[in-house]
PDB file of N, CA and C in Angstrom:
ATOM      1  N   MET W   1     141.014  99.737  56.938  1.00  0.00           N
ATOM      2  CA  MET W   1     140.832  99.720  55.492  1.00  0.00           C
ATOM      3  C   MET W   1     139.529  98.983  55.198  1.00  0.00           C
ATOM      4  N   THR W   2     138.662  99.618  54.432  1.00  0.00           N
ATOM      5  CA  THR W   2     137.384  98.997  54.103  1.00  0.00           C
ATOM      6  C   THR W   2     137.578  97.954  52.995  1.00  0.00           C
ATOM      7  N   PRO W   3     136.618  97.035  52.834  1.00  0.00           N
ATOM      8  CA  PRO W   3     136.719  96.075  51.738  1.00  0.00           C
ATOM      9  C   PRO W   3     136.826  96.746  50.369  1.00  0.00           C
ATOM     10  N   ASP W   4     136.080  97.831  50.156  1.00  0.00           N
ATOM     11  CA  ASP W   4     136.159  98.539  48.875  1.00  0.00           C
ATOM     12  C   ASP W   4     137.544  99.135  48.648  1.00  0.00           C
ATOM     13  N   GLU W   5     138.132  99.695  49.702  1.00  0.00           N
ATOM     14  CA  GLU W   5     139.493 100.249  49.589  1.00  0.00           C
ATOM     15  C   GLU W   5     140.492  99.140  49.286  1.00  0.00           C
ATOM     16  N   LEU W   6     140.315  97.988  49.908  1.00  0.00           N
ATOM     17  CA  LEU W   6     141.209  96.859  49.667  1.00  0.00           C
ATOM     18  C   LEU W   6     141.080  96.373  48.226  1.00  0.00           C
ATOM     19  N   ASP W   7     139.854  96.293  47.719  1.00  0.00           N
ATOM     20  CA  ASP W   7     139.648  95.885  46.331  1.00  0.00           C
ATOM     21  C   ASP W   7     140.341  96.850  45.368  1.00  0.00           C
ATOM     22  N   LYS W   8     140.255  98.138  45.638  1.00  0.00           N
ATOM     23  CA  LYS W   8     140.892  99.138  44.779  1.00  0.00           C
ATOM     24  C   LYS W   8     142.424  99.055  44.861  1.00  0.00           C
ATOM     25  N   LEU W   9     142.936  98.785  46.048  1.00  0.00           N
ATOM     26  CA  LEU W   9     144.377  98.619  46.222  1.00  0.00           C
ATOM     27  C   LEU W   9     144.872  97.417  45.414  1.00  0.00           C
ATOM     28  N   ILE W  10     144.180  96.298  45.536  1.00  0.00           N
ATOM     29  CA  ILE W  10     144.554  95.097  44.791  1.00  0.00           C
ATOM     30  C   ILE W  10     144.428  95.360  43.295  1.00  0.00           C
ATOM     31  N   ALA W  11     143.385  96.065  42.891  1.00  0.00           N
ATOM     32  CA  ALA W  11     143.188  96.378  41.479  1.00  0.00           C
ATOM     33  C   ALA W  11     144.402  97.106  40.905  1.00  0.00           C
ATOM     34  N   GLY W  12     144.875  98.105  41.614  1.00  0.00           N
ATOM     35  CA  GLY W  12     146.043  98.846  41.154  1.00  0.00           C
ATOM     36  C   GLY W  12     147.292  97.987  41.091  1.00  0.00           C
ATOM     37  N   ASN W  13     147.454  97.110  42.083  1.00  0.00           N
ATOM     38  CA  ASN W  13     148.625  96.230  42.091  1.00  0.00           C
ATOM     39  C   ASN W  13     148.562  95.193  40.971  1.00  0.00           C
ATOM     40  N   VAL W  14     147.368  94.716  40.658  1.00  0.00           N
ATOM     41  CA  VAL W  14     147.211  93.777  39.537  1.00  0.00           C
ATOM     42  C   VAL W  14     147.523  94.484  38.222  1.00  0.00           C
ATOM     43  N   ARG W  15     146.975  95.681  38.034  1.00  0.00           N
ATOM     44  CA  ARG W  15     147.261  96.443  36.802  1.00  0.00           C
ATOM     45  C   ARG W  15     148.760  96.667  36.630  1.00  0.00           C
ATOM     46  N   ALA W  16     149.425  97.054  37.712  1.00  0.00           N
ATOM     47  CA  ALA W  16     150.865  97.331  37.642  1.00  0.00           C
ATOM     48  C   ALA W  16     151.653  96.062  37.323  1.00  0.00           C
ATOM     49  N   ALA W  17     151.294  94.965  37.973  1.00  0.00           N
ATOM     50  CA  ALA W  17     152.006  93.704  37.722  1.00  0.00           C
ATOM     51  C   ALA W  17     151.764  93.232  36.292  1.00  0.00           C
ATOM     52  N   ARG W  18     150.548  93.365  35.826  1.00  0.00           N
ATOM     53  CA  ARG W  18     150.234  92.954  34.453  1.00  0.00           C
ATOM     54  C   ARG W  18     151.040  93.796  33.464  1.00  0.00           C
ATOM     55  N   ALA W  19     151.148  95.074  33.722  1.00  0.00           N
ATOM     56  CA  ALA W  19     151.927  95.958  32.842  1.00  0.00           C
ATOM     57  C   ALA W  19     153.404  95.573  32.857  1.00  0.00           C
ATOM     58  N   ARG W  20     153.932  95.255  34.045  1.00  0.00           N
ATOM     59  CA  ARG W  20     155.342  94.843  34.132  1.00  0.00           C
ATOM     60  C   ARG W  20     155.609  93.589  33.307  1.00  0.00           C
ATOM     61  N   HIS W  21     154.632  92.704  33.251  1.00  0.00           N
ATOM     62  CA  HIS W  21     154.766  91.457  32.486  1.00  0.00           C
ATOM     63  C   HIS W  21     154.367  91.639  31.021  1.00  0.00           C
ATOM     64  N   ARG W  22     153.990  92.882  30.676  1.00  0.00           N
ATOM     65  CA  ARG W  22     153.567  93.211  29.311  1.00  0.00           C
ATOM     66  C   ARG W  22     152.440  92.297  28.838  1.00  0.00           C
ATOM     67  N   MET W  23     151.488  92.126  29.747  1.00  0.00           N
ATOM     68  CA  MET W  23     150.310  91.311  29.445  1.00  0.00           C
ATOM     69  C   MET W  23     149.122  92.229  29.179  1.00  0.00           C
ATOM     70  N   ARG W  24     148.291  91.818  28.255  1.00  0.00           N
ATOM     71  CA  ARG W  24     147.007  92.489  28.053  1.00  0.00           C
ATOM     72  C   ARG W  24     146.006  91.865  29.020  1.00  0.00           C
ATOM     73  N   GLN W  25     144.891  92.515  29.216  1.00  0.00           N
ATOM     74  CA  GLN W  25     143.844  91.922  30.051  1.00  0.00           C
ATOM     75  C   GLN W  25     143.437  90.559  29.491  1.00  0.00           C
ATOM     76  N   GLU W  26     143.388  90.448  28.183  1.00  0.00           N
ATOM     77  CA  GLU W  26     143.029  89.184  27.540  1.00  0.00           C
ATOM     78  C   GLU W  26     144.022  88.085  27.881  1.00  0.00           C
ATOM     79  N   ASP W  27     145.320  88.446  27.930  1.00  0.00           N
ATOM     80  CA  ASP W  27     146.351  87.458  28.265  1.00  0.00           C
ATOM     81  C   ASP W  27     146.163  86.944  29.689  1.00  0.00           C
ATOM     82  N   LEU W  28     145.924  87.868  30.616  1.00  0.00           N
ATOM     83  CA  LEU W  28     145.722  87.467  32.002  1.00  0.00           C
ATOM     84  C   LEU W  28     144.452  86.639  32.126  1.00  0.00           C
ATOM     85  N   ALA W  29     143.403  87.046  31.443  1.00  0.00           N
ATOM     86  CA  ALA W  29     142.146  86.285  31.467  1.00  0.00           C
ATOM     87  C   ALA W  29     142.370  84.865  30.973  1.00  0.00           C
ATOM     88  N   ASP W  30     143.107  84.711  29.886  1.00  0.00           N
ATOM     89  CA  ASP W  30     143.399  83.374  29.359  1.00  0.00           C
ATOM     90  C   ASP W  30     144.179  82.544  30.368  1.00  0.00           C
ATOM     91  N   GLU W  31     145.164  83.165  31.000  1.00  0.00           N
ATOM     92  CA  GLU W  31     145.994  82.469  31.998  1.00  0.00           C
ATOM     93  C   GLU W  31     145.143  81.972  33.169  1.00  0.00           C
ATOM     94  N   LEU W  32     144.145  82.761  33.544  1.00  0.00           N
ATOM     95  CA  LEU W  32     143.308  82.437  34.698  1.00  0.00           C
ATOM     96  C   LEU W  32     142.052  81.655  34.326  1.00  0.00           C
ATOM     97  N   ASP W  33     141.805  81.497  33.025  1.00  0.00           N
ATOM     98  CA  ASP W  33     140.569  80.882  32.538  1.00  0.00           C
ATOM     99  C   ASP W  33     139.355  81.712  32.977  1.00  0.00           C
ATOM    100  N   TRP W  34     139.524  83.038  32.919  1.00  0.00           N
ATOM    101  CA  TRP W  34     138.471  84.005  33.211  1.00  0.00           C
ATOM    102  C   TRP W  34     138.130  84.708  31.902  1.00  0.00           C
ATOM    103  N   THR W  35     137.120  85.544  31.923  1.00  0.00           N
ATOM    104  CA  THR W  35     136.832  86.389  30.765  1.00  0.00           C
ATOM    105  C   THR W  35     137.581  87.714  30.930  1.00  0.00           C
ATOM    106  N   ARG W  36     137.749  88.424  29.825  1.00  0.00           N
ATOM    107  CA  ARG W  36     138.406  89.714  29.894  1.00  0.00           C
ATOM    108  C   ARG W  36     137.587  90.678  30.738  1.00  0.00           C
ATOM    109  N   SER W  37     136.266  90.559  30.689  1.00  0.00           N
ATOM    110  CA  SER W  37     135.432  91.471  31.471  1.00  0.00           C
ATOM    111  C   SER W  37     135.590  91.231  32.973  1.00  0.00           C
ATOM    112  N   VAL W  38     135.856  90.004  33.383  1.00  0.00           N
ATOM    113  CA  VAL W  38     136.110  89.723  34.805  1.00  0.00           C
ATOM    114  C   VAL W  38     137.417  90.393  35.220  1.00  0.00           C
ATOM    115  N   VAL W  39     138.448  90.264  34.397  1.00  0.00           N
ATOM    116  CA  VAL W  39     139.722  90.929  34.693  1.00  0.00           C
ATOM    117  C   VAL W  39     139.513  92.442  34.727  1.00  0.00           C
ATOM    118  N   GLY W  40     138.750  92.960  33.781  1.00  0.00           N
ATOM    119  CA  GLY W  40     138.483  94.396  33.736  1.00  0.00           C
ATOM    120  C   GLY W  40     137.764  94.889  34.986  1.00  0.00           C
ATOM    121  N   SER W  41     136.764  94.151  35.438  1.00  0.00           N
ATOM    122  CA  SER W  41     136.035  94.589  36.637  1.00  0.00           C
ATOM    123  C   SER W  41     136.907  94.471  37.884  1.00  0.00           C
ATOM    124  N   LEU W  42     137.785  93.483  37.926  1.00  0.00           N
ATOM    125  CA  LEU W  42     138.717  93.377  39.044  1.00  0.00           C
ATOM    126  C   LEU W  42     139.680  94.568  39.033  1.00  0.00           C
ATOM    127  N   GLU W  43     140.206  94.905  37.853  1.00  0.00           N
ATOM    128  CA  GLU W  43     141.144  96.020  37.740  1.00  0.00           C
ATOM    129  C   GLU W  43     140.469  97.379  37.957  1.00  0.00           C
ATOM    130  N   ASN W  44     139.179  97.447  37.797  1.00  0.00           N
ATOM    131  CA  ASN W  44     138.445  98.685  38.079  1.00  0.00           C
ATOM    132  C   ASN W  44     138.068  98.783  39.553  1.00  0.00           C
ATOM    133  N   GLY W  45     138.321  97.727  40.300  1.00  0.00           N
ATOM    134  CA  GLY W  45     137.992  97.725  41.721  1.00  0.00           C
ATOM    135  C   GLY W  45     136.523  97.486  41.995  1.00  0.00           C
ATOM    136  N   THR W  46     135.786  97.013  40.986  1.00  0.00           N
ATOM    137  CA  THR W  46     134.356  96.766  41.172  1.00  0.00           C
ATOM    138  C   THR W  46     134.041  95.299  41.425  1.00  0.00           C
ATOM    139  N   ARG W  47     135.032  94.447  41.341  1.00  0.00           N
ATOM    140  CA  ARG W  47     134.845  93.026  41.639  1.00  0.00           C
ATOM    141  C   ARG W  47     135.530  92.720  42.957  1.00  0.00           C
ATOM    142  N   ARG W  48     134.821  92.107  43.862  1.00  0.00           N
ATOM    143  CA  ARG W  48     135.391  91.704  45.152  1.00  0.00           C
ATOM    144  C   ARG W  48     136.401  90.583  44.902  1.00  0.00           C
ATOM    145  N   VAL W  49     137.580  90.703  45.481  1.00  0.00           N
ATOM    146  CA  VAL W  49     138.654  89.729  45.297  1.00  0.00           C
ATOM    147  C   VAL W  49     138.537  88.680  46.397  1.00  0.00           C
ATOM    148  N   THR W  50     138.316  87.436  45.989  1.00  0.00           N
ATOM    149  CA  THR W  50     138.233  86.343  46.953  1.00  0.00           C
ATOM    150  C   THR W  50     139.630  85.799  47.222  1.00  0.00           C
ATOM    151  N   LEU W  51     139.749  84.966  48.221  1.00  0.00           N
ATOM    152  CA  LEU W  51     141.038  84.331  48.504  1.00  0.00           C
ATOM    153  C   LEU W  51     141.459  83.460  47.323  1.00  0.00           C
ATOM    154  N   ALA W  52     140.506  82.752  46.731  1.00  0.00           N
ATOM    155  CA  ALA W  52     140.820  81.934  45.551  1.00  0.00           C
ATOM    156  C   ALA W  52     141.318  82.810  44.403  1.00  0.00           C
ATOM    157  N   ASP W  53     140.695  83.977  44.219  1.00  0.00           N
ATOM    158  CA  ASP W  53     141.154  84.917  43.186  1.00  0.00           C
ATOM    159  C   ASP W  53     142.579  85.368  43.481  1.00  0.00           C
ATOM    160  N   ALA W  54     142.849  85.706  44.738  1.00  0.00           N
ATOM    161  CA  ALA W  54     144.175  86.188  45.123  1.00  0.00           C
ATOM    162  C   ALA W  54     145.244  85.139  44.833  1.00  0.00           C
ATOM    163  N   ILE W  55     144.950  83.894  45.154  1.00  0.00           N
ATOM    164  CA  ILE W  55     145.901  82.805  44.898  1.00  0.00           C
ATOM    165  C   ILE W  55     146.139  82.668  43.399  1.00  0.00           C
ATOM    166  N   ALA W  56     145.061  82.687  42.619  1.00  0.00           N
ATOM    167  CA  ALA W  56     145.188  82.561  41.166  1.00  0.00           C
ATOM    168  C   ALA W  56     145.973  83.739  40.579  1.00  0.00           C
ATOM    169  N   LEU W  57     145.677  84.944  41.037  1.00  0.00           N
ATOM    170  CA  LEU W  57     146.383  86.126  40.546  1.00  0.00           C
ATOM    171  C   LEU W  57     147.869  86.062  40.870  1.00  0.00           C
ATOM    172  N   CYS W  58     148.186  85.661  42.088  1.00  0.00           N
ATOM    173  CA  CYS W  58     149.600  85.557  42.476  1.00  0.00           C
ATOM    174  C   CYS W  58     150.333  84.569  41.573  1.00  0.00           C
ATOM    175  N   GLY W  59     149.702  83.446  41.280  1.00  0.00           N
ATOM    176  CA  GLY W  59     150.329  82.463  40.396  1.00  0.00           C
ATOM    177  C   GLY W  59     150.509  82.988  38.989  1.00  0.00           C
ATOM    178  N   ALA W  60     149.473  83.587  38.437  1.00  0.00           N
ATOM    179  CA  ALA W  60     149.509  84.071  37.055  1.00  0.00           C
ATOM    180  C   ALA W  60     150.472  85.236  36.882  1.00  0.00           C
ATOM    181  N   LEU W  61     150.580  86.075  37.910  1.00  0.00           N
ATOM    182  CA  LEU W  61     151.429  87.261  37.816  1.00  0.00           C
ATOM    183  C   LEU W  61     152.792  87.073  38.482  1.00  0.00           C
ATOM    184  N   LYS W  62     153.049  85.851  38.933  1.00  0.00           N
ATOM    185  CA  LYS W  62     154.348  85.509  39.542  1.00  0.00           C
ATOM    186  C   LYS W  62     154.710  86.483  40.661  1.00  0.00           C
ATOM    187  N   MET W  63     153.782  86.618  41.595  1.00  0.00           N
ATOM    188  CA  MET W  63     153.998  87.498  42.731  1.00  0.00           C
ATOM    189  C   MET W  63     153.500  86.791  43.979  1.00  0.00           C
ATOM    190  N   ASN W  64     153.908  87.278  45.140  1.00  0.00           N
ATOM    191  CA  ASN W  64     153.405  86.681  46.369  1.00  0.00           C
ATOM    192  C   ASN W  64     152.271  87.548  46.925  1.00  0.00           C
ATOM    193  N   LEU W  65     151.623  87.048  47.966  1.00  0.00           N
ATOM    194  CA  LEU W  65     150.470  87.743  48.528  1.00  0.00           C
ATOM    195  C   LEU W  65     150.850  89.115  49.077  1.00  0.00           C
ATOM    196  N   ARG W  66     152.029  89.218  49.652  1.00  0.00           N
ATOM    197  CA  ARG W  66     152.470  90.525  50.178  1.00  0.00           C
ATOM    198  C   ARG W  66     152.580  91.539  49.050  1.00  0.00           C
ATOM    199  N   GLU W  67     153.078  91.114  47.895  1.00  0.00           N
ATOM    200  CA  GLU W  67     153.178  92.018  46.745  1.00  0.00           C
ATOM    201  C   GLU W  67     151.784  92.396  46.228  1.00  0.00           C
ATOM    202  N   LEU W  68     150.874  91.443  46.232  1.00  0.00           N
ATOM    203  CA  LEU W  68     149.511  91.727  45.798  1.00  0.00           C
ATOM    204  C   LEU W  68     148.855  92.755  46.714  1.00  0.00           C
ATOM    205  N   LEU W  69     149.227  92.720  47.991  1.00  0.00           N
ATOM    206  CA  LEU W  69     148.644  93.621  48.989  1.00  0.00           C
ATOM    207  C   LEU W  69     149.530  94.827  49.290  1.00  0.00           C
ATOM    208  N   GLN W  70     150.526  95.077  48.441  1.00  0.00           N
ATOM    209  CA  GLN W  70     151.432  96.204  48.666  1.00  0.00           C
ATOM    210  C   GLN W  70     150.633  97.493  48.827  1.00  0.00           C
ATOM    211  N   GLY W  71     150.941  98.220  49.890  1.00  0.00           N
ATOM    212  CA  GLY W  71     150.239  99.457  50.172  1.00  0.00           C
ATOM    213  C   GLY W  71     149.168  99.299  51.237  1.00  0.00           C
ATOM    214  N   ALA W  72     148.870  98.061  51.621  1.00  0.00           N
ATOM    215  CA  ALA W  72     147.888  97.832  52.687  1.00  0.00           C
ATOM    216  C   ALA W  72     148.524  98.222  54.021  1.00  0.00           C
ATOM    217  N   PRO W  73     147.714  98.616  54.992  1.00  0.00           N
ATOM    218  CA  PRO W  73     148.258  98.980  56.307  1.00  0.00           C
ATOM    219  C   PRO W  73     149.008  97.804  56.944  1.00  0.00           C
ATOM    220  N   GLU W  74     150.069  98.127  57.653  1.00  0.00           N
ATOM    221  CA  GLU W  74     150.892  97.092  58.290  1.00  0.00           C
ATOM    222  C   GLU W  74     150.092  96.211  59.230  1.00  0.00           C
ATOM    223  N   ASP W  75     149.099  96.770  59.931  1.00  0.00           N
ATOM    224  CA  ASP W  75     148.309  95.937  60.843  1.00  0.00           C
ATOM    225  C   ASP W  75     147.509  94.885  60.076  1.00  0.00           C
ATOM    226  N   ALA W  76     147.052  95.204  58.874  1.00  0.00           N
ATOM    227  CA  ALA W  76     146.346  94.224  58.055  1.00  0.00           C
ATOM    228  C   ALA W  76     147.295  93.122  57.608  1.00  0.00           C
ATOM    229  N   LEU W  77     148.504  93.495  57.199  1.00  0.00           N
ATOM    230  CA  LEU W  77     149.497  92.505  56.793  1.00  0.00           C
ATOM    231  C   LEU W  77     149.901  91.616  57.958  1.00  0.00           C
ATOM    232  N   ARG W  78     150.037  92.220  59.137  1.00  0.00           N
ATOM    233  CA  ARG W  78     150.384  91.468  60.339  1.00  0.00           C
ATOM    234  C   ARG W  78     149.295  90.437  60.665  1.00  0.00           C
ATOM    235  N   THR W  79     148.042  90.846  60.535  1.00  0.00           N
ATOM    236  CA  THR W  79     146.917  89.943  60.800  1.00  0.00           C
ATOM    237  C   THR W  79     146.997  88.707  59.903  1.00  0.00           C
ATOM    238  N   LEU W  80     147.479  88.887  58.678  1.00  0.00           N
ATOM    239  CA  LEU W  80     147.606  87.773  57.747  1.00  0.00           C
ATOM    240  C   LEU W  80     148.933  87.034  57.888  1.00  0.00           C
ATOM    241  N   GLY W  81     149.768  87.450  58.814  1.00  0.00           N
ATOM    242  CA  GLY W  81     151.066  86.818  58.997  1.00  0.00           C
ATOM    243  C   GLY W  81     152.061  87.200  57.935  1.00  0.00           C
ATOM    244  N   LEU W  82     151.885  88.379  57.337  1.00  0.00           N
ATOM    245  CA  LEU W  82     152.753  88.828  56.248  1.00  0.00           C
ATOM    246  C   LEU W  82     153.695  89.935  56.686  1.00  0.00           C
ATOM    247  N   ASP W  83     153.981  90.014  57.976  1.00  0.00           N
ATOM    248  CA  ASP W  83     154.874  91.077  58.450  1.00  0.00           C
ATOM    249  C   ASP W  83     156.324  90.660  58.395  1.00  0.00           C
TER     250      ASP W  83
END
């Protein structure tokens, strides 16, 4: 899985989690102390997701790292100790 593919996968999982929580992009941005445009670029898959971003997203969206990476190849999850 390329970094761009991983960013797009995370983007979709963030959008889905935000929708489940009935949050707007603005709500998530406020929770993370980010701008709405940063959330938008992350959800479009055009912003590279750092480990710090992943931790913040998991906290704000009440999900774990495995859920954030749902759909990633099992070997990638295994490498992170998420098997």
